[in-house]
Structure formats: C-alpha cells, structure tokens
PDB file of C-alpha atoms in Angstrom:
ATOM      1  CA  MET A   6      -3.488  30.095   1.796  1.00 95.00           C
ATOM      2  CA  ALA A   7      -3.222  28.157  -1.671  1.00 98.00           C
ATOM      3  CA  LEU A   8      -4.180  24.781  -2.092  1.00 98.00           C
ATOM      4  CA  PHE A   9      -2.657  22.807  -4.610  1.00 98.00           C
ATOM      5  CA  CYS A  10      -4.030  19.936  -6.255  1.00 98.00           C
ATOM      6  CA  THR A  11      -5.876  18.414  -9.660  1.00 98.00           C
ATOM      7  CA  ASP A  12      -8.236  19.814 -11.505  1.00 98.00           C
ATOM      8  CA  THR A  13     -10.357  16.164 -11.201  1.00 97.00           C
ATOM      9  CA  PHE A  14     -10.216  16.421  -7.709  1.00 98.00           C
ATOM     10  CA  PHE A  15     -10.761  20.304  -7.236  1.00 98.00           C
ATOM     11  CA  ASP A  16     -14.078  19.373  -9.773  1.00 97.00           C
ATOM     12  CA  ALA A  17     -15.180  16.467  -8.025  1.00 97.00           C
ATOM     13  CA  TYR A  18     -14.709  18.241  -4.067  1.00 98.00           C
ATOM     14  CA  ARG A  19     -14.991  21.798  -4.553  1.00 98.00           C
ATOM     15  CA  ASP A  20     -18.579  22.778  -2.989  1.00 98.00           C
ATOM     16  CA  ARG A  21     -17.106  20.630   0.042  1.00 98.00           C
ATOM     17  CA  ILE A  22     -13.719  22.662   0.035  1.00 98.00           C
ATOM     18  CA  GLU A  23     -15.314  25.765  -0.091  1.00 97.00           C
ATOM     19  CA  LYS A  24     -17.591  24.950   3.099  1.00 98.00           C
ATOM     20  CA  ILE A  25     -14.183  23.712   5.167  1.00 98.00           C
ATOM     21  CA  ALA A  26     -12.318  26.797   4.470  1.00 98.00           C
ATOM     22  CA  PRO A  27     -14.312  29.148   2.411  1.00 97.00           C
ATOM     23  CA  ASP A  28     -11.351  31.593   1.558  1.00 97.00           C
ATOM     24  CA  LEU A  29      -9.012  29.272   0.279  1.00 98.00           C
ATOM     25  CA  GLU A  30      -7.255  29.529  -2.844  1.00 98.00           C
ATOM     26  CA  VAL A  31      -6.924  26.658  -5.430  1.00 98.00           C
ATOM     27  CA  ILE A  32      -4.098  26.493  -7.910  1.00 98.00           C
ATOM     28  CA  ALA A  33      -5.252  23.128 -10.228  1.00 98.00           C
ATOM     29  CA  LEU A  34      -3.230  21.227 -12.330  1.00 98.00           C
ATOM     30  CA  ARG A  35      -4.326  20.967 -15.692  1.00 97.00           C
ATOM     31  CA  PRO A  36      -3.708  18.684 -18.412  1.00 95.00           C
ATOM     32  CA  GLY A  37      -1.362  20.135 -20.959  1.00 92.00           C
ATOM     33  CA  GLU A  38      -0.673  23.661 -18.960  1.00 95.00           C
ATOM     34  CA  GLU A  39       2.066  24.857 -16.414  1.00 96.00           C
ATOM     35  CA  VAL A  40       1.353  26.188 -13.125  1.00 98.00           C
ATOM     36  CA  PRO A  41       2.693  30.149 -13.763  1.00 97.00           C
ATOM     37  CA  ASP A  42       5.982  31.380 -11.300  1.00 97.00           C
ATOM     38  CA  ALA A  43       3.227  33.760  -9.304  1.00 97.00           C
ATOM     39  CA  ASP A  44       0.983  31.110  -8.128  1.00 98.00           C
ATOM     40  CA  ILE A  45       3.603  28.156  -7.396  1.00 98.00           C
ATOM     41  CA  GLU A  46       5.002  30.719  -4.939  1.00 97.00           C
ATOM     42  CA  ARG A  47       1.411  31.117  -3.096  1.00 98.00           C
ATOM     43  CA  ILE A  48       0.844  27.067  -2.538  1.00 98.00           C
ATOM     44  CA  THR A  49       1.224  26.645   1.344  1.00 98.00           C
ATOM     45  CA  ILE A  50      -0.987  23.077   0.869  1.00 98.00           C
ATOM     46  CA  ALA A  51      -0.392  20.670  -1.518  1.00 98.00           C
ATOM     47  CA  PHE A  52      -2.674  17.538  -1.538  1.00 98.00           C
ATOM     48  CA  PHE A  53      -1.098  14.189  -4.102  1.00 98.00           C
ATOM     49  CA  SER A  54      -4.343  12.499  -4.851  1.00 97.00           C
ATOM     50  CA  ASN A  55      -4.969   9.276  -6.484  1.00 95.00           C
ATOM     51  CA  ASP A  56      -5.986  10.262  -9.957  1.00 95.00           C
ATOM     52  CA  ALA A  57      -2.272  12.167 -10.143  1.00 96.00           C
ATOM     53  CA  TRP A  58      -1.029   9.187 -10.011  1.00 93.00           C
ATOM     54  CA  PRO A  59       0.796   7.934 -12.223  1.00 92.00           C
ATOM     55  CA  ASP A  60       0.715   9.543 -15.494  1.00 94.00           C
ATOM     56  CA  ARG A  61       1.093  13.268 -13.683  1.00 96.00           C
ATOM     57  CA  ALA A  62       3.119  12.518 -10.967  1.00 96.00           C
ATOM     58  CA  ALA A  63       5.717  14.259 -12.469  1.00 96.00           C
ATOM     59  CA  PRO A  64       4.713  17.987 -13.119  1.00 97.00           C
ATOM     60  CA  PHE A  65       2.696  17.873 -10.032  1.00 98.00           C
ATOM     61  CA  PHE A  66       5.858  16.910  -7.610  1.00 98.00           C
ATOM     62  CA  LYS A  67       7.648  19.178 -10.403  1.00 97.00           C
ATOM     63  CA  VAL A  68       5.137  22.293  -9.042  1.00 98.00           C
ATOM     64  CA  ALA A  69       5.220  21.066  -5.157  1.00 98.00           C
ATOM     65  CA  LEU A  70       8.832  20.720  -5.133  1.00 97.00           C
ATOM     66  CA  SER A  71       9.258  24.211  -6.973  1.00 97.00           C
ATOM     67  CA  THR A  72       7.762  25.946  -4.193  1.00 97.00           C
ATOM     68  CA  THR A  73       8.459  28.238  -1.308  1.00 96.00           C
ATOM     69  CA  ASN A  74       5.795  28.687   1.045  1.00 97.00           C
ATOM     70  CA  LEU A  75       4.844  25.239   1.165  1.00 98.00           C
ATOM     71  CA  GLN A  76       3.146  24.640   4.993  1.00 98.00           C
ATOM     72  CA  TRP A  77       1.628  20.982   4.585  1.00 98.00           C
ATOM     73  CA  PHE A  78       1.873  18.160   1.938  1.00 98.00           C
ATOM     74  CA  HIS A  79      -0.398  15.437   2.074  1.00 98.00           C
ATOM     75  CA  SER A  80      -0.054  12.437   0.214  1.00 98.00           C
ATOM     76  CA  MET A  81      -2.460   9.695  -1.419  1.00 97.00           C
ATOM     77  CA  SER A  82      -0.118   6.697  -0.648  1.00 93.00           C
ATOM     78  CA  ALA A  83       0.397   5.127   3.040  1.00 91.00           C
ATOM     79  CA  GLY A  84       4.013   4.565   2.588  1.00 88.00           C
ATOM     80  CA  VAL A  85       6.410   7.760   1.859  1.00 90.00           C
ATOM     81  CA  ASP A  86       9.598   5.716   2.235  1.00 88.00           C
ATOM     82  CA  SER A  87      10.355   7.512  -1.851  1.00 90.00           C
ATOM     83  CA  PRO A  88      13.027  10.277  -0.717  1.00 92.00           C
ATOM     84  CA  VAL A  89      11.159  13.364  -2.677  1.00 94.00           C
ATOM     85  CA  PHE A  90       9.284  13.011   0.511  1.00 95.00           C
ATOM     86  CA  SER A  91      11.459  13.704   2.800  1.00 94.00           C
ATOM     87  CA  MET A  92      12.833  16.683   1.199  1.00 96.00           C
ATOM     88  CA  PHE A  93       9.476  17.975   2.060  1.00 97.00           C
ATOM     89  CA  LEU A  94      10.350  17.775   5.258  1.00 96.00           C
ATOM     90  CA  GLU A  95      13.658  19.077   5.115  1.00 95.00           C
ATOM     91  CA  ARG A  96      12.304  22.146   3.725  1.00 94.00           C
ATOM     92  CA  GLY A  97       9.891  22.234   7.194  1.00 96.00           C
ATOM     93  CA  ALA A  98       6.825  21.791   5.696  1.00 98.00           C
ATOM     94  CA  ARG A  99       4.396  19.172   7.438  1.00 98.00           C
ATOM     95  CA  LEU A 100       3.795  15.733   6.218  1.00 98.00           C
ATOM     96  CA  THR A 101       0.742  13.314   6.272  1.00 98.00           C
ATOM     97  CA  THR A 102      -0.292  10.413   4.694  1.00 97.00           C
ATOM     98  CA  SER A 103      -3.409   8.421   3.653  1.00 97.00           C
ATOM     99  CA  SER A 104      -2.406   5.547   6.342  1.00 96.00           C
ATOM    100  CA  GLY A 105      -5.770   2.815   6.297  1.00 96.00           C
ATOM    101  CA  ALA A 106      -7.254   4.621   3.148  1.00 97.00           C
ATOM    102  CA  SER A 107      -6.455   0.886   0.934  1.00 97.00           C
ATOM    103  CA  ALA A 108      -6.169  -1.300   3.975  1.00 97.00           C
ATOM    104  CA  PRO A 109      -9.847  -2.853   3.024  1.00 98.00           C
ATOM    105  CA  PRO A 110      -9.278  -3.685  -0.654  1.00 98.00           C
ATOM    106  CA  ILE A 111      -5.508  -4.731   0.290  1.00 98.00           C
ATOM    107  CA  ALA A 112      -6.748  -7.195   2.578  1.00 98.00           C
ATOM    108  CA  GLY A 113      -9.238  -8.342   0.117  1.00 98.00           C
ATOM    109  CA  THR A 114      -6.758  -8.952  -2.448  1.00 98.00           C
ATOM    110  CA  VAL A 115      -4.388 -11.115   0.447  1.00 98.00           C
ATOM    111  CA  MET A 116      -7.656 -13.210   0.716  1.00 98.00           C
ATOM    112  CA  LEU A 117      -7.582 -13.277  -3.291  1.00 98.00           C
ATOM    113  CA  TYR A 118      -4.518 -14.223  -3.066  1.00 98.00           C
ATOM    114  CA  LEU A 119      -5.000 -16.845  -0.622  1.00 98.00           C
ATOM    115  CA  LEU A 120      -8.058 -18.501  -1.990  1.00 98.00           C
ATOM    116  CA  ALA A 121      -6.382 -18.741  -5.174  1.00 98.00           C
ATOM    117  CA  LEU A 122      -3.754 -20.446  -4.072  1.00 98.00           C
ATOM    118  CA  SER A 123      -4.937 -22.914  -1.995  1.00 98.00           C
ATOM    119  CA  ARG A 124      -7.596 -24.144  -5.132  1.00 97.00           C
ATOM    120  CA  ASP A 125      -4.344 -23.725  -7.650  1.00 97.00           C
ATOM    121  CA  LEU A 126      -6.483 -20.974  -9.926  1.00 97.00           C
ATOM    122  CA  PRO A 127      -3.743 -20.725 -11.917  1.00 96.00           C
ATOM    123  CA  GLY A 128      -3.992 -24.303 -12.990  1.00 96.00           C
ATOM    124  CA  TRP A 129      -7.373 -23.893 -12.821  1.00 96.00           C
ATOM    125  CA  LEU A 130      -7.035 -20.935 -15.676  1.00 97.00           C
ATOM    126  CA  ARG A 131      -4.140 -22.561 -17.500  1.00 96.00           C
ATOM    127  CA  ALA A 132      -6.713 -26.220 -17.515  1.00 97.00           C
ATOM    128  CA  GLN A 133      -9.154 -23.817 -19.128  1.00 97.00           C
ATOM    129  CA  ALA A 134      -7.097 -22.285 -21.813  1.00 97.00           C
ATOM    130  CA  ALA A 135      -6.386 -25.568 -22.688  1.00 97.00           C
ATOM    131  CA  HIS A 136      -9.940 -27.193 -22.981  1.00 98.00           C
ATOM    132  CA  GLN A 137      -8.794 -29.867 -20.675  1.00 97.00           C
ATOM    133  CA  TRP A 138     -11.201 -31.256 -17.605  1.00 97.00           C
ATOM    134  CA  SER A 139      -9.082 -31.562 -14.667  1.00 92.00           C
ATOM    135  CA  PRO A 140     -10.397 -32.030 -11.215  1.00 94.00           C
ATOM    136  CA  GLU A 141      -8.128 -32.085  -8.105  1.00 93.00           C
ATOM    137  CA  PRO A 142      -8.449 -31.658  -5.055  1.00 94.00           C
ATOM    138  CA  PHE A 143      -7.534 -28.790  -2.661  1.00 96.00           C
ATOM    139  CA  TYR A 144      -6.527 -27.684   0.808  1.00 94.00           C
ATOM    140  CA  GLU A 145      -9.029 -25.615   2.808  1.00 97.00           C
ATOM    141  CA  LEU A 146      -8.411 -22.080   4.267  1.00 98.00           C
ATOM    142  CA  ASP A 147     -10.006 -23.078   7.652  1.00 98.00           C
ATOM    143  CA  GLY A 148      -7.292 -24.180  10.283  1.00 98.00           C
ATOM    144  CA  GLN A 149      -4.390 -22.912   8.360  1.00 98.00           C
ATOM    145  CA  ARG A 150      -1.432 -21.205  10.097  1.00 98.00           C
ATOM    146  CA  LEU A 151      -1.322 -18.052   9.115  1.00 98.00           C
ATOM    147  CA  VAL A 152       1.780 -15.650  10.194  1.00 98.00           C
ATOM    148  CA  VAL A 153       0.982 -11.882   9.053  1.00 98.00           C
ATOM    149  CA  VAL A 154       3.969  -9.669   9.332  1.00 98.00           C
ATOM    150  CA  GLY A 155       3.079  -6.293  10.212  1.00 98.00           C
ATOM    151  CA  TYR A 156       0.078  -5.016  12.373  1.00 97.00           C
ATOM    152  CA  GLY A 157      -0.796  -1.394  10.723  1.00 96.00           C
ATOM    153  CA  PRO A 158      -4.057  -0.541   9.510  1.00 96.00           C
ATOM    154  CA  ILE A 159      -3.348  -3.272   6.349  1.00 97.00           C
ATOM    155  CA  GLY A 160      -2.343  -6.321   8.730  1.00 98.00           C
ATOM    156  CA  GLN A 161      -5.280  -5.419  11.184  1.00 98.00           C
ATOM    157  CA  GLU A 162      -7.690  -6.044   8.431  1.00 98.00           C
ATOM    158  CA  VAL A 163      -5.658  -9.103   7.050  1.00 98.00           C
ATOM    159  CA  VAL A 164      -6.565 -10.538  10.527  1.00 98.00           C
ATOM    160  CA  ARG A 165     -10.146  -9.617  10.548  1.00 98.00           C
ATOM    161  CA  LEU A 166     -10.744 -11.474   7.143  1.00 98.00           C
ATOM    162  CA  ALA A 167      -8.772 -14.292   8.043  1.00 98.00           C
ATOM    163  CA  THR A 168     -10.552 -14.767  11.263  1.00 98.00           C
ATOM    164  CA  ALA A 169     -13.947 -14.771   9.471  1.00 98.00           C
ATOM    165  CA  PHE A 170     -12.071 -17.869   7.339  1.00 98.00           C
ATOM    166  CA  ARG A 171     -11.239 -19.594  10.271  1.00 98.00           C
ATOM    167  CA  MET A 172      -8.201 -19.411   9.631  1.00 98.00           C
ATOM    168  CA  ASP A 173      -5.432 -19.056  12.942  1.00 98.00           C
ATOM    169  CA  PRO A 174      -3.501 -16.064  12.534  1.00 98.00           C
ATOM    170  CA  VAL A 175      -0.317 -15.247  14.501  1.00 98.00           C
ATOM    171  CA  VAL A 176       1.276 -11.219  14.426  1.00 98.00           C
ATOM    172  CA  VAL A 177       4.403 -10.868  14.194  1.00 98.00           C
ATOM    173  CA  ARG A 178       5.617  -6.657  14.774  1.00 97.00           C
ATOM    174  CA  ARG A 179       7.900  -5.188  17.084  1.00 93.00           C
ATOM    175  CA  SER A 180       6.361  -5.350  20.190  1.00 92.00           C
ATOM    176  CA  ALA A 181       2.847  -6.720  21.736  1.00 94.00           C
ATOM    177  CA  ARG A 182       0.856  -3.911  22.771  1.00 94.00           C
ATOM    178  CA  GLY A 183      -1.851  -6.104  24.268  1.00 93.00           C
ATOM    179  CA  ASP A 184      -4.663  -5.372  22.434  1.00 93.00           C
ATOM    180  CA  GLU A 185      -4.158  -7.797  19.643  1.00 96.00           C
ATOM    181  CA  PRO A 186      -6.742 -10.509  18.914  1.00 97.00           C
ATOM    182  CA  CYS A 187      -4.410 -13.273  18.658  1.00 97.00           C
ATOM    183  CA  PRO A 188      -0.880 -14.369  19.493  1.00 97.00           C
ATOM    184  CA  VAL A 189       2.026 -12.216  18.434  1.00 98.00           C
ATOM    185  CA  ARG A 190       5.821 -12.590  18.258  1.00 97.00           C
ATOM    186  CA  PRO A 191       8.427  -9.845  18.148  1.00 97.00           C
ATOM    187  CA  LEU A 192      10.167  -9.386  14.662  1.00 96.00           C
ATOM    188  CA  SER A 193      13.815 -10.736  16.589  1.00 95.00           C
ATOM    189  CA  GLU A 194      11.608 -14.209  16.142  1.00 97.00           C
ATOM    190  CA  LEU A 195      10.951 -13.748  12.507  1.00 98.00           C
ATOM    191  CA  ALA A 196      12.383 -16.692  10.933  1.00 98.00           C
ATOM    192  CA  ASP A 197      11.165 -19.075  14.105  1.00 98.00           C
ATOM    193  CA  ALA A 198       7.507 -17.546  13.810  1.00 98.00           C
ATOM    194  CA  VAL A 199       7.148 -18.621   9.821  1.00 98.00           C
ATOM    195  CA  SER A 200       8.906 -21.888  10.707  1.00 98.00           C
ATOM    196  CA  ASP A 201       5.218 -23.330  11.290  1.00 98.00           C
ATOM    197  CA  ALA A 202       3.186 -21.486   8.600  1.00 98.00           C
ATOM    198  CA  ASP A 203       0.468 -22.254   6.309  1.00 98.00           C
ATOM    199  CA  ALA A 204       0.563 -18.803   5.010  1.00 98.00           C
ATOM    200  CA  VAL A 205       2.948 -15.954   5.173  1.00 98.00           C
ATOM    201  CA  VAL A 206       1.906 -12.151   4.728  1.00 98.00           C
ATOM    202  CA  VAL A 207       4.142  -9.123   4.484  1.00 98.00           C
ATOM    203  CA  ALA A 208       2.089  -5.768   5.623  1.00 98.00           C
ATOM    204  CA  LEU A 209       5.345  -4.258   6.604  1.00 96.00           C
ATOM    205  CA  PRO A 210       6.125  -0.506   5.639  1.00 93.00           C
ATOM    206  CA  LEU A 211       9.730  -0.089   4.168  1.00 93.00           C
ATOM    207  CA  ALA A 212      12.465   1.350   6.510  1.00 91.00           C
ATOM    208  CA  PRO A 213      16.279   0.851   7.038  1.00 93.00           C
ATOM    209  CA  GLU A 214      15.050  -1.924   9.932  1.00 94.00           C
ATOM    210  CA  THR A 215      12.965  -3.761   7.761  1.00 96.00           C
ATOM    211  CA  ARG A 216      14.385  -3.670   4.208  1.00 97.00           C
ATOM    212  CA  GLY A 217      15.749  -6.780   3.027  1.00 97.00           C
ATOM    213  CA  LEU A 218      14.427  -8.887   6.591  1.00 98.00           C
ATOM    214  CA  PHE A 219      13.148 -11.513   4.297  1.00 98.00           C
ATOM    215  CA  SER A 220      16.492 -12.735   3.507  1.00 98.00           C
ATOM    216  CA  ALA A 221      17.211 -16.334   2.422  1.00 98.00           C
ATOM    217  CA  ASP A 222      17.796 -17.917   5.462  1.00 98.00           C
ATOM    218  CA  VAL A 223      14.317 -16.385   6.630  1.00 98.00           C
ATOM    219  CA  ILE A 224      12.797 -17.738   3.168  1.00 98.00           C
ATOM    220  CA  ALA A 225      14.563 -20.504   4.156  1.00 98.00           C
ATOM    221  CA  ALA A 226      13.099 -21.198   7.446  1.00 98.00           C
ATOM    222  CA  MET A 227       9.404 -21.610   5.968  1.00 98.00           C
ATOM    223  CA  PRO A 228       7.761 -24.966   5.207  1.00 98.00           C
ATOM    224  CA  SER A 229       7.830 -26.170   1.535  1.00 98.00           C
ATOM    225  CA  SER A 230       3.900 -26.195   2.305  1.00 98.00           C
ATOM    226  CA  ALA A 231       3.852 -22.816   2.677  1.00 98.00           C
ATOM    227  CA  VAL A 232       2.765 -20.079   0.454  1.00 98.00           C
ATOM    228  CA  PHE A 233       3.898 -15.865   0.764  1.00 98.00           C
ATOM    229  CA  VAL A 234       2.146 -12.878   0.084  1.00 98.00           C
ATOM    230  CA  ASN A 235       3.614  -9.750  -0.049  1.00 98.00           C
ATOM    231  CA  VAL A 236       1.727  -6.438   0.376  1.00 98.00           C
ATOM    232  CA  GLY A 237       4.331  -3.952   1.566  1.00 97.00           C
ATOM    233  CA  ARG A 238       7.477  -3.150  -0.462  1.00 97.00           C
ATOM    234  CA  GLY A 239       9.283  -5.069  -2.608  1.00 98.00           C
ATOM    235  CA  GLU A 240      12.408  -3.892  -0.934  1.00 98.00           C
ATOM    236  CA  LEU A 241      11.746  -5.574   1.959  1.00 98.00           C
ATOM    237  CA  VAL A 242      12.280  -9.181   0.580  1.00 98.00           C
ATOM    238  CA  ASP A 243      15.412 -10.649  -1.587  1.00 98.00           C
ATOM    239  CA  GLN A 244      13.588 -11.712  -4.452  1.00 98.00           C
ATOM    240  CA  ALA A 245      16.591 -13.701  -5.889  1.00 98.00           C
ATOM    241  CA  ALA A 246      15.968 -16.148  -2.727  1.00 98.00           C
ATOM    242  CA  LEU A 247      12.601 -16.077  -3.062  1.00 98.00           C
ATOM    243  CA  THR A 248      12.054 -16.398  -6.592  1.00 98.00           C
ATOM    244  CA  ASP A 249      14.937 -19.584  -6.394  1.00 98.00           C
ATOM    245  CA  ALA A 250      12.542 -20.964  -3.808  1.00 98.00           C
ATOM    246  CA  LEU A 251       9.436 -21.001  -5.518  1.00 98.00           C
ATOM    247  CA  ALA A 252      11.040 -22.589  -9.130  1.00 98.00           C
ATOM    248  CA  SER A 253      12.606 -25.505  -7.056  1.00 98.00           C
ATOM    249  CA  GLY A 254       9.537 -26.280  -5.032  1.00 97.00           C
ATOM    250  CA  ARG A 255      10.977 -25.314  -1.553  1.00 98.00           C
ATOM    251  CA  LEU A 256       7.894 -22.630  -0.933  1.00 98.00           C
ATOM    252  CA  ALA A 257       4.767 -23.883  -2.476  1.00 98.00           C
ATOM    253  CA  GLY A 258       2.908 -20.527  -4.118  1.00 98.00           C
ATOM    254  CA  ALA A 259       3.284 -16.719  -3.946  1.00 98.00           C
ATOM    255  CA  GLY A 260       0.783 -13.954  -4.556  1.00 98.00           C
ATOM    256  CA  LEU A 261       2.798 -10.761  -5.049  1.00 98.00           C
ATOM    257  CA  ASP A 262       1.910  -6.986  -5.194  1.00 98.00           C
ATOM    258  CA  VAL A 263       5.260  -5.505  -4.559  1.00 98.00           C
ATOM    259  CA  PHE A 264       8.400  -6.020  -6.225  1.00 98.00           C
ATOM    260  CA  ASP A 265      12.297  -5.006  -6.574  1.00 97.00           C
ATOM    261  CA  PRO A 266      12.880  -2.998  -8.889  1.00 97.00           C
ATOM    262  CA  GLU A 267       9.326  -1.597  -9.906  1.00 96.00           C
ATOM    263  CA  PRO A 268       7.742  -2.494 -12.469  1.00 96.00           C
ATOM    264  CA  LEU A 269       8.552  -5.533 -12.727  1.00 98.00           C
ATOM    265  CA  ASP A 270      11.084  -6.482 -15.619  1.00 98.00           C
ATOM    266  CA  ALA A 271       9.250  -8.403 -18.641  1.00 98.00           C
ATOM    267  CA  ASP A 272      11.546 -11.036 -18.873  1.00 98.00           C
ATOM    268  CA  ASP A 273      12.009 -11.837 -14.715  1.00 98.00           C
ATOM    269  CA  ALA A 274      11.647 -15.214 -13.831  1.00 98.00           C
ATOM    270  CA  LEU A 275       8.346 -14.778 -11.541  1.00 98.00           C
ATOM    271  CA  TRP A 276       6.420 -13.441 -14.645  1.00 98.00           C
ATOM    272  CA  ASP A 277       6.372 -17.246 -15.862  1.00 98.00           C
ATOM    273  CA  LEU A 278       6.462 -19.146 -12.635  1.00 98.00           C
ATOM    274  CA  PRO A 279       2.902 -21.912 -12.273  1.00 97.00           C
ATOM    275  CA  ASN A 280       2.292 -21.544  -8.505  1.00 97.00           C
ATOM    276  CA  VAL A 281       2.732 -17.216  -8.413  1.00 98.00           C
ATOM    277  CA  ILE A 282       0.175 -14.917  -8.733  1.00 98.00           C
ATOM    278  CA  ILE A 283       1.225 -11.130  -9.600  1.00 98.00           C
ATOM    279  CA  SER A 284      -1.139  -7.775  -9.653  1.00 98.00           C
ATOM    280  CA  PRO A 285       1.311  -4.803 -10.873  1.00 97.00           C
ATOM    281  CA  HIS A 286       0.986  -3.129  -7.408  1.00 96.00           C
ATOM    282  CA  ASN A 287      -2.666  -2.095  -7.789  1.00 95.00           C
ATOM    283  CA  SER A 288      -4.177  -4.428  -4.676  1.00 96.00           C
ATOM    284  CA  GLY A 289      -5.611  -1.258  -3.209  1.00 94.00           C
ATOM    285  CA  SER A 290      -6.545   0.735  -6.178  1.00 92.00           C
ATOM    286  CA  SER A 291     -10.392   0.829  -5.972  1.00 94.00           C
ATOM    287  CA  ASN A 292     -13.130   3.102  -5.933  1.00 93.00           C
ATOM    288  CA  GLY A 293     -13.327   3.411  -1.992  1.00 96.00           C
ATOM    289  CA  THR A 294      -9.713   4.130  -1.372  1.00 96.00           C
ATOM    290  CA  THR A 295      -9.854   6.681  -3.627  1.00 95.00           C
ATOM    291  CA  ASN A 296     -12.824   8.199  -1.896  1.00 96.00           C
ATOM    292  CA  ARG A 297     -11.282   7.752   1.873  1.00 97.00           C
ATOM    293  CA  VAL A 298      -8.226   9.202   0.520  1.00 97.00           C
ATOM    294  CA  ALA A 299     -10.002  12.339  -0.298  1.00 98.00           C
ATOM    295  CA  GLU A 300     -12.359  12.037   2.917  1.00 98.00           C
ATOM    296  CA  ILE A 301      -8.448  11.727   5.197  1.00 98.00           C
ATOM    297  CA  PHE A 302      -7.647  14.875   3.538  1.00 98.00           C
ATOM    298  CA  LEU A 303     -10.245  17.414   3.523  1.00 98.00           C
ATOM    299  CA  ASP A 304     -11.057  15.878   7.623  1.00 98.00           C
ATOM    300  CA  ASN A 305      -7.097  16.628   7.476  1.00 98.00           C
ATOM    301  CA  LEU A 306      -7.907  20.144   5.982  1.00 98.00           C
ATOM    302  CA  GLY A 307     -10.353  21.083   8.052  1.00 98.00           C
ATOM    303  CA  ARG A 308      -7.739  20.290  11.189  1.00 98.00           C
ATOM    304  CA  PHE A 309      -5.531  22.711   9.232  1.00 98.00           C
ATOM    305  CA  VAL A 310      -7.548  25.322   9.337  1.00 97.00           C
ATOM    306  CA  ARG A 311      -8.515  24.832  12.980  1.00 97.00           C
ATOM    307  CA  ASP A 312      -5.164  24.833  13.891  1.00 97.00           C
ATOM    308  CA  GLU A 313      -5.768  20.794  15.259  1.00 98.00           C
ATOM    309  CA  PRO A 314      -3.953  18.369  15.405  1.00 98.00           C
ATOM    310  CA  LEU A 315      -3.531  16.678  11.859  1.00 98.00           C
ATOM    311  CA  ARG A 316      -4.148  12.570  11.210  1.00 97.00           C
ATOM    312  CA  ASN A 317      -1.061  10.327   9.892  1.00 97.00           C
ATOM    313  CA  GLU A 318       1.587  12.799  10.148  1.00 98.00           C
ATOM    314  CA  VAL A 319       5.048  11.964   9.296  1.00 96.00           C
ATOM    315  CA  PHE A 320       7.864  13.852  11.496  1.00 92.00           C
ATOM    316  CA  GLY A 321      10.793  13.656  10.539  1.00 77.00           C
ATOM    317  CA  GLY A 322      13.812  11.514  12.403  1.00 58.00           C
TER     318      GLY A 322
END
C-alpha cells in the first residue's frame, strides 16, 4: 500500500502513521516538485488534508486523478458535491469524508452571526469607524424561534448551542427520527415552517433535491423581521431573490458563509448591504477542525488496514 498526502501532513503525523500501518509507503506532495509517474502508479490511498486547500488543491487532484490503483480517497471536507469526487467513485475507489470535523466552529460562527445581527454589530462598527456615539436598543436571542434546516452534525451542534442561549429551535429535515430534542418539520413543509421564524439557519448538503430549495417563494414566506444564515451551500438558495429581499427590507439581515458562485464577485450587491455579514466560506477553518480531520483519517486508516468498515463512507448512487 502507498499513501499519497502532503509533506506537511506526513511530517506532523509520521509517527502515528507508522504505528498504524508500519508497512505503508508514503508518497508526499512537496512544493515545486513533480510526483514521478512510477510513484503515482503505486498510490492506493489518497488523503486530501486541510493544508492542501486551496493553494495545493490543483496539483494534489492532478496526481490523484492520474492514479490507476487508487483504492480509497479521504477528503478533508464534509461535502463532496463537486464532480471530481464522483470520478473517484466511478473508478471503483472508496470515498470517505470528514463529516462532523468542522461542526463545532461552524455552529459557533452561526451563533456569532445571530448575536451580531441581533445587536446590529455592523452598525456598531460603522459608528465606531465614524467616531459616532449612537446607542440603540437591540433584541435578545432568548425565546427567539430558530428554524434549523438540515440536521447533520452542523445542524445538531447549532441546536445544542441555540438551546444554551434559550432559543426555541425547530428542525426541518426529510423526516423525523424520533430522537431530536426539539420539534421536527418535513422538508415538504419548509415554507410553512419558516413563516413564523425569527431566524433561519441553513445547514443542508447540496444534492439534486436540495438545489434551489430556498426559492423566491420560500424566502418571501419568511417574516420581514427574520434573519437568514447560510452555512450549507450557496446553490441551495436563489441568491438574487435573497439579495432583493435584504435590500428591500423584506428580510432583516443575513449571515452568509457560502455563495453562488464562489468566490463572490467583487461587484456583487451583497457586499454593500448594511444588514449582511459576509465570511469567505471559512466558518469551519479552525485549528480544531484541522486536528479533527486528521484524527478521522487516521482512525479510518486503521480501519482500512484491518479491513473494517470506514467512517463517513460515501456510496455511489
């Protein structure tokens, strides 16, 4: 077996790798160096780690897609909706993700958005920059109706934190499992579910059935006092309709980490809206996420060596 990974990941985890798989050969991606064809032919495992994104993604995937003996590809991301991941499945390789690794910081970012929007933090910052003393009242999160759309690891962590802030969460997912700590509505009732929301958080993965889920009609169903947060995928939302609702005051505000397309165009109207907080799709880019991704991969490496089921495996449709 031969593992393809970045030199930085291997240098940091060499001892762990050698302990888990003493006979594993490691072929490292090094800055400015080409991976020889003979090495590419030997690669059976590939780990796309956080340090490879974004600057080293292109050379990494160039090598990974050139392999002919790849058996397993592990991604640092939770979402694998990019067509490149389907190519590995089509070639017969197993695909696993790091689902759950970024849930804590992303959920923390969601609460940051909600707190900041409830207090008009953008307004405070504008006043500070202008040296203006402009005290204004704000509303508390306590008792606010929070609709969380999607109940994977991120949605679960958002509900946990929101409950600690004494918010009133409701989950929208395909169907209830019975173990949720709050009321559940099916996706088919999304428009009705958001109609009395104080805040809506989107934490869904992108799939054919979820693309464009937040249509103009669904956005219009939200109260004008509501705020909207998206940490799922930009393609889940009709971005033009969302922008119009925010610009016209039909929505109170938004915290957005994902967009369609990405990166967000420099002249996009969202940048200049006073009620919008924008982050560059990095709500989960913490040191803790990097460590948790590595631990998921190393756990799966042991499982792979022992021929045990892998965590977070994605199966082709």
